[in-house]
Amino acid sequence: DGGITQSPKYLFRKEGQNVTLSCEQNLNHDAMYWYRQDPGQGLRLIYYSQIVNDFQKGDIAEGYSVSREKKESFPLTVTSAQKNPTAFYLCASRGSATLQETQYFGPGTRLLVL
Amino acid sequence: AQKVTQAQTEISVVEKEDVTLDCVYETRDTTYYLFWYKQPPSGELVFLIRRNSFDEQNEISGRYSWNFQKSTSSFNFTITASQVVDSAVYFCALSEARGGFKTIFGAGTRLFVKA
């Protein structure tokens, strides 16, 4: 089955710790995205990648880092510089970074701080 | 400036009632796309519909219908004869050429359908 997988479903972070959220897609999509969703709020764009080995900052990139070494993978690292990381993180992909392409989403990772 | 406005934060209806979720958008582009997504309690966003700026025909899919009006920059979503399974957060989104073809999401409307 084609789709987007995110792991883990729940992740706990200790203060000062970096953690990495996984996002994998087998849809052969060029573009991938990371969003953060806080309770009762919409989606805010953290980072996006339109093609392998290239990525751009979104609206709230501070305290996060990404890599795009493979087309199917776009991991997100939440660094210790992110002071308020508790949120629901959604990964998305679409065929290409063009106007008409629909974004499809993974099941999300809920990050909690201990 | 907010690009996609969903003024209704929460709506509560009784099963079998019809309900309309409002979406107003702002763009200077003449070519753009609008989307609706559903986010059930599980969290994953589910794609519902995509509409381009040149197609103002209303769309109906089962109990769901969408009304796109460029004159008022609105793309409203109606659920007819609502069911408990319709309870979710619904997001309206805009894809425009500015800013690298990113998709901009509204804040979402939480719909409660009571039995």
Tab-separated table of C-alpha atoms in Angstrom:
chain	number	residue	atom	x	y	z
A	1	ASP	CA	0.000	0.000	0.000
A	2	GLY	CA	1.280	3.474	-0.855
A	3	GLY	CA	1.322	6.011	1.890
A	4	ILE	CA	3.157	8.058	4.458
A	5	THR	CA	4.380	6.581	7.702
A	6	GLN	CA	5.508	8.462	10.769
A	7	SER	CA	7.216	7.032	13.794
A	8	PRO	CA	7.007	6.875	16.659
A	9	LYS	CA	3.363	7.597	17.395
A	10	TYR	CA	4.304	9.070	20.783
A	11	LEU	CA	7.695	10.478	21.743
A	12	PHE	CA	8.919	11.727	25.074
A	13	ARG	CA	11.743	14.215	25.340
A	14	LYS	CA	13.817	15.126	28.341
A	15	GLU	CA	15.057	18.644	28.741
A	16	GLY	CA	18.210	19.339	26.761
A	17	GLN	CA	17.712	16.316	24.563
A	18	ASN	CA	17.517	16.234	20.776
A	19	VAL	CA	14.921	13.887	19.336
A	20	THR	CA	14.257	12.820	15.755
A	21	LEU	CA	10.867	12.179	14.203
A	22	SER	CA	10.761	9.861	11.245
A	23	CYS	CA	8.741	10.397	8.062
A	24	GLU	CA	8.816	7.952	5.153
A	25	GLN	CA	6.740	7.913	1.985
A	26	ASN	CA	6.507	5.371	-0.828
A	27	LEU	CA	4.371	7.534	-3.116
A	28	ASN	CA	7.366	8.644	-5.182
A	29	HIS	CA	6.574	12.230	-4.236
A	30	ASP	CA	9.173	14.945	-4.766
A	31	ALA	CA	7.960	17.396	-2.121
A	32	MET	CA	7.726	16.780	1.604
A	33	TYR	CA	6.617	18.970	4.508
A	34	TRP	CA	6.658	19.138	8.291
A	35	TYR	CA	3.889	20.878	10.215
A	36	ARG	CA	3.348	21.555	13.874
A	37	GLN	CA	-0.144	21.563	15.358
A	38	ASP	CA	-0.840	22.889	18.840
A	39	PRO	CA	-4.098	22.127	20.673
A	40	GLY	CA	-7.029	23.966	19.130
A	41	GLN	CA	-4.870	25.515	16.455
A	42	GLY	CA	-4.191	25.065	12.792
A	43	LEU	CA	-1.085	23.800	11.056
A	44	ARG	CA	2.118	25.785	11.013
A	45	LEU	CA	4.860	24.967	8.517
A	46	ILE	CA	8.252	24.092	10.017
A	47	TYR	CA	10.340	22.985	7.021
A	48	TYR	CA	9.716	21.819	3.509
A	49	SER	CA	11.678	20.124	0.764
A	50	GLN	CA	10.829	20.348	-2.907
A	51	ILE	CA	13.497	17.935	-4.050
A	52	VAL	CA	16.176	15.639	-2.670
A	53	ASN	CA	19.145	17.368	-1.030
A	54	ASP	CA	17.257	20.645	-0.794
A	55	PHE	CA	15.024	22.114	1.892
A	56	GLN	CA	13.735	25.497	3.038
A	57	LYS	CA	12.619	26.980	6.331
A	58	GLY	CA	8.950	27.439	6.933
A	59	ASP	CA	7.270	29.858	9.292
A	60	ILE	CA	8.536	28.371	12.588
A	61	ALA	CA	11.889	26.711	11.800
A	62	GLU	CA	13.788	27.876	14.900
A	63	GLY	CA	14.783	24.969	17.112
A	64	TYR	CA	14.256	22.383	14.370
A	65	SER	CA	16.455	20.810	11.711
A	66	VAL	CA	15.828	18.485	8.781
A	67	SER	CA	17.646	16.508	6.120
A	68	ARG	CA	16.566	15.143	2.768
A	69	GLU	CA	19.183	12.645	1.669
A	70	LYS	CA	16.675	10.271	0.097
A	71	LYS	CA	13.523	10.986	-1.832
A	72	GLU	CA	11.382	8.848	0.437
A	73	SER	CA	12.658	10.142	3.780
A	74	PHE	CA	12.419	13.539	5.511
A	75	PRO	CA	13.352	13.249	9.209
A	76	LEU	CA	12.774	16.134	11.586
A	77	THR	CA	15.036	16.761	14.576
A	78	VAL	CA	13.675	18.745	17.484
A	79	THR	CA	16.725	20.267	19.120
A	80	SER	CA	17.238	21.452	22.671
A	81	ALA	CA	16.914	24.999	21.329
A	82	GLN	CA	13.192	24.425	20.848
A	83	LYS	CA	11.914	25.492	24.262
A	84	ASN	CA	8.301	24.499	23.814
A	85	PRO	CA	8.278	21.345	21.703
A	86	THR	CA	5.109	19.727	23.068
A	87	ALA	CA	2.820	19.450	20.045
A	88	PHE	CA	1.445	17.156	17.373
A	89	TYR	CA	3.769	16.879	14.372
A	90	LEU	CA	2.441	16.051	10.934
A	91	CYS	CA	4.446	15.094	7.892
A	92	ALA	CA	3.008	15.522	4.411
A	93	SER	CA	4.062	14.928	0.851
A	94	ARG	CA	2.875	15.774	-2.631
A	95	GLY	CA	3.903	14.788	-6.116
A	96	SER	CA	5.638	18.053	-6.811
A	97	ALA	CA	5.718	21.552	-5.399
A	98	THR	CA	3.202	22.837	-7.901
A	99	LEU	CA	-0.035	24.659	-7.489
A	100	GLN	CA	-2.508	21.884	-8.130
A	101	GLU	CA	-0.850	19.082	-6.260
A	102	THR	CA	-2.695	17.814	-3.209
A	103	GLN	CA	-0.800	17.234	0.017
A	104	TYR	CA	-1.257	13.887	1.703
A	105	PHE	CA	-0.562	13.443	5.381
A	106	GLY	CA	0.931	10.851	7.665
A	107	PRO	CA	-0.699	9.770	10.953
A	108	GLY	CA	1.370	12.176	13.061
A	109	THR	CA	3.714	12.001	16.041
A	110	ARG	CA	2.744	13.415	19.417
A	111	LEU	CA	5.771	14.833	21.229
A	112	LEU	CA	5.653	15.330	24.976
A	113	VAL	CA	8.259	16.821	27.265
A	114	LEU	CA	9.083	15.031	30.510
B	1	ALA	CA	-2.515	39.109	6.688
B	2	GLN	CA	-4.444	35.919	7.276
B	3	LYS	CA	-4.900	34.086	4.020
B	4	VAL	CA	-7.525	31.531	5.022
B	5	THR	CA	-10.150	32.363	7.613
B	6	GLN	CA	-12.415	29.843	9.242
B	7	ALA	CA	-14.401	32.052	11.565
B	8	GLN	CA	-16.288	29.212	13.247
B	9	THR	CA	-14.061	27.726	15.920
B	10	GLU	CA	-16.545	25.093	17.064
B	11	ILE	CA	-19.954	23.982	15.873
B	12	SER	CA	-22.264	21.599	17.664
B	13	VAL	CA	-25.244	19.967	15.947
B	14	VAL	CA	-27.598	17.099	16.576
B	15	GLU	CA	-27.442	14.098	14.292
B	16	LYS	CA	-29.352	14.487	11.007
B	17	GLU	CA	-29.052	18.265	11.042
B	18	ASP	CA	-27.397	19.977	8.081
B	19	VAL	CA	-24.311	22.040	8.863
B	20	THR	CA	-22.213	24.489	6.836
B	21	LEU	CA	-18.569	25.209	7.553
B	22	ASP	CA	-17.398	28.579	6.290
B	23	CYS	CA	-14.095	29.351	4.609
B	24	VAL	CA	-12.981	32.750	3.339
B	25	TYR	CA	-9.654	33.157	1.607
B	26	GLU	CA	-7.437	35.966	0.422
B	27	THR	CA	-5.095	35.884	-2.559
B	28	ARG	CA	-3.865	38.183	-5.301
B	29	ASP	CA	-3.216	35.321	-7.683
B	30	THR	CA	-5.704	34.587	-10.437
B	31	THR	CA	-4.796	30.908	-10.451
B	32	TYR	CA	-4.994	29.076	-7.173
B	33	TYR	CA	-6.371	25.923	-5.612
B	34	LEU	CA	-8.566	25.385	-2.581
B	35	PHE	CA	-8.769	22.259	-0.455
B	36	TRP	CA	-10.768	20.814	2.413
B	37	TYR	CA	-9.344	18.279	4.838
B	38	LYS	CA	-10.915	16.332	7.690
B	39	GLN	CA	-8.988	15.558	10.880
B	40	PRO	CA	-10.739	12.853	12.926
B	41	PRO	CA	-9.724	12.207	16.551
B	42	SER	CA	-6.982	9.846	15.349
B	43	GLY	CA	-5.119	12.916	14.089
B	44	GLU	CA	-4.363	12.153	10.471
B	45	LEU	CA	-5.596	14.734	7.961
B	46	VAL	CA	-7.778	13.205	5.288
B	47	PHE	CA	-8.101	14.942	1.934
B	48	LEU	CA	-11.723	15.666	0.931
B	49	ILE	CA	-11.729	17.908	-2.115
B	50	ARG	CA	-9.634	20.131	-4.371
B	51	ARG	CA	-11.020	22.981	-6.486
B	52	ASN	CA	-9.198	25.294	-8.883
B	53	SER	CA	-9.961	28.975	-9.207
B	54	PHE	CA	-11.444	28.631	-12.686
B	55	ASP	CA	-14.040	26.076	-11.757
B	56	GLU	CA	-16.928	27.613	-9.837
B	57	GLN	CA	-19.250	24.670	-10.231
B	58	ASN	CA	-20.620	23.376	-6.989
B	59	GLU	CA	-19.615	19.862	-6.117
B	60	ILE	CA	-21.626	17.175	-4.395
B	61	SER	CA	-20.255	13.913	-3.077
B	62	GLY	CA	-22.785	11.915	-1.142
B	63	ARG	CA	-23.747	13.933	1.940
B	64	TYR	CA	-20.953	16.447	1.292
B	65	SER	CA	-21.259	19.504	-0.933
B	66	TRP	CA	-19.039	22.481	-1.595
B	67	ASN	CA	-19.986	25.983	-2.700
B	68	PHE	CA	-17.213	28.021	-4.306
B	69	GLN	CA	-17.897	31.710	-4.914
B	70	LYS	CA	-15.065	33.849	-6.247
B	71	SER	CA	-17.118	37.012	-5.844
B	72	THR	CA	-17.050	36.594	-2.081
B	73	SER	CA	-13.763	34.636	-1.892
B	74	SER	CA	-15.519	31.812	-0.139
B	75	PHE	CA	-15.377	28.037	-0.348
B	76	ASN	CA	-17.989	26.711	2.042
B	77	PHE	CA	-18.564	23.088	2.946
B	78	THR	CA	-21.968	21.632	3.793
B	79	ILE	CA	-22.687	18.284	5.400
B	80	THR	CA	-26.255	17.130	4.886
B	81	ALA	CA	-27.924	14.879	7.453
B	82	SER	CA	-24.888	14.896	9.712
B	83	GLN	CA	-23.770	11.746	11.490
B	84	VAL	CA	-21.738	11.157	14.635
B	85	VAL	CA	-18.846	9.933	12.451
B	86	ASP	CA	-18.648	13.416	10.946
B	87	SER	CA	-17.320	14.720	14.263
B	88	ALA	CA	-13.844	16.027	13.487
B	89	VAL	CA	-11.836	19.149	12.848
B	90	TYR	CA	-12.186	20.424	9.296
B	91	PHE	CA	-9.497	22.505	7.618
B	92	CYS	CA	-9.791	24.712	4.577
B	93	ALA	CA	-6.536	25.386	2.690
B	94	LEU	CA	-5.234	27.536	-0.164
B	95	SER	CA	-2.406	26.811	-2.574
B	96	GLU	CA	-1.082	29.840	-4.430
B	97	ALA	CA	1.985	30.543	-6.512
B	98	ARG	CA	3.452	33.078	-4.145
B	99	GLY	CA	5.908	31.750	-1.621
B	100	GLY	CA	6.872	28.590	-3.442
B	101	PHE	CA	3.466	26.963	-3.956
B	102	LYS	CA	3.047	26.284	-0.273
B	103	THR	CA	-0.326	25.294	1.077
B	104	ILE	CA	-1.787	27.670	3.646
B	105	PHE	CA	-4.222	26.252	6.179
B	106	GLY	CA	-7.018	27.889	8.087
B	107	ALA	CA	-7.249	27.446	11.848
B	108	GLY	CA	-9.880	24.739	11.480
B	109	THR	CA	-13.472	24.277	12.624
B	110	ARG	CA	-14.230	21.614	15.206
B	111	LEU	CA	-17.560	19.925	14.487
B	112	PHE	CA	-19.403	17.991	17.206
B	113	VAL	CA	-22.303	15.850	16.059
B	114	LYS	CA	-24.388	14.573	18.955
B	115	ALA	CA	-26.527	11.465	18.740
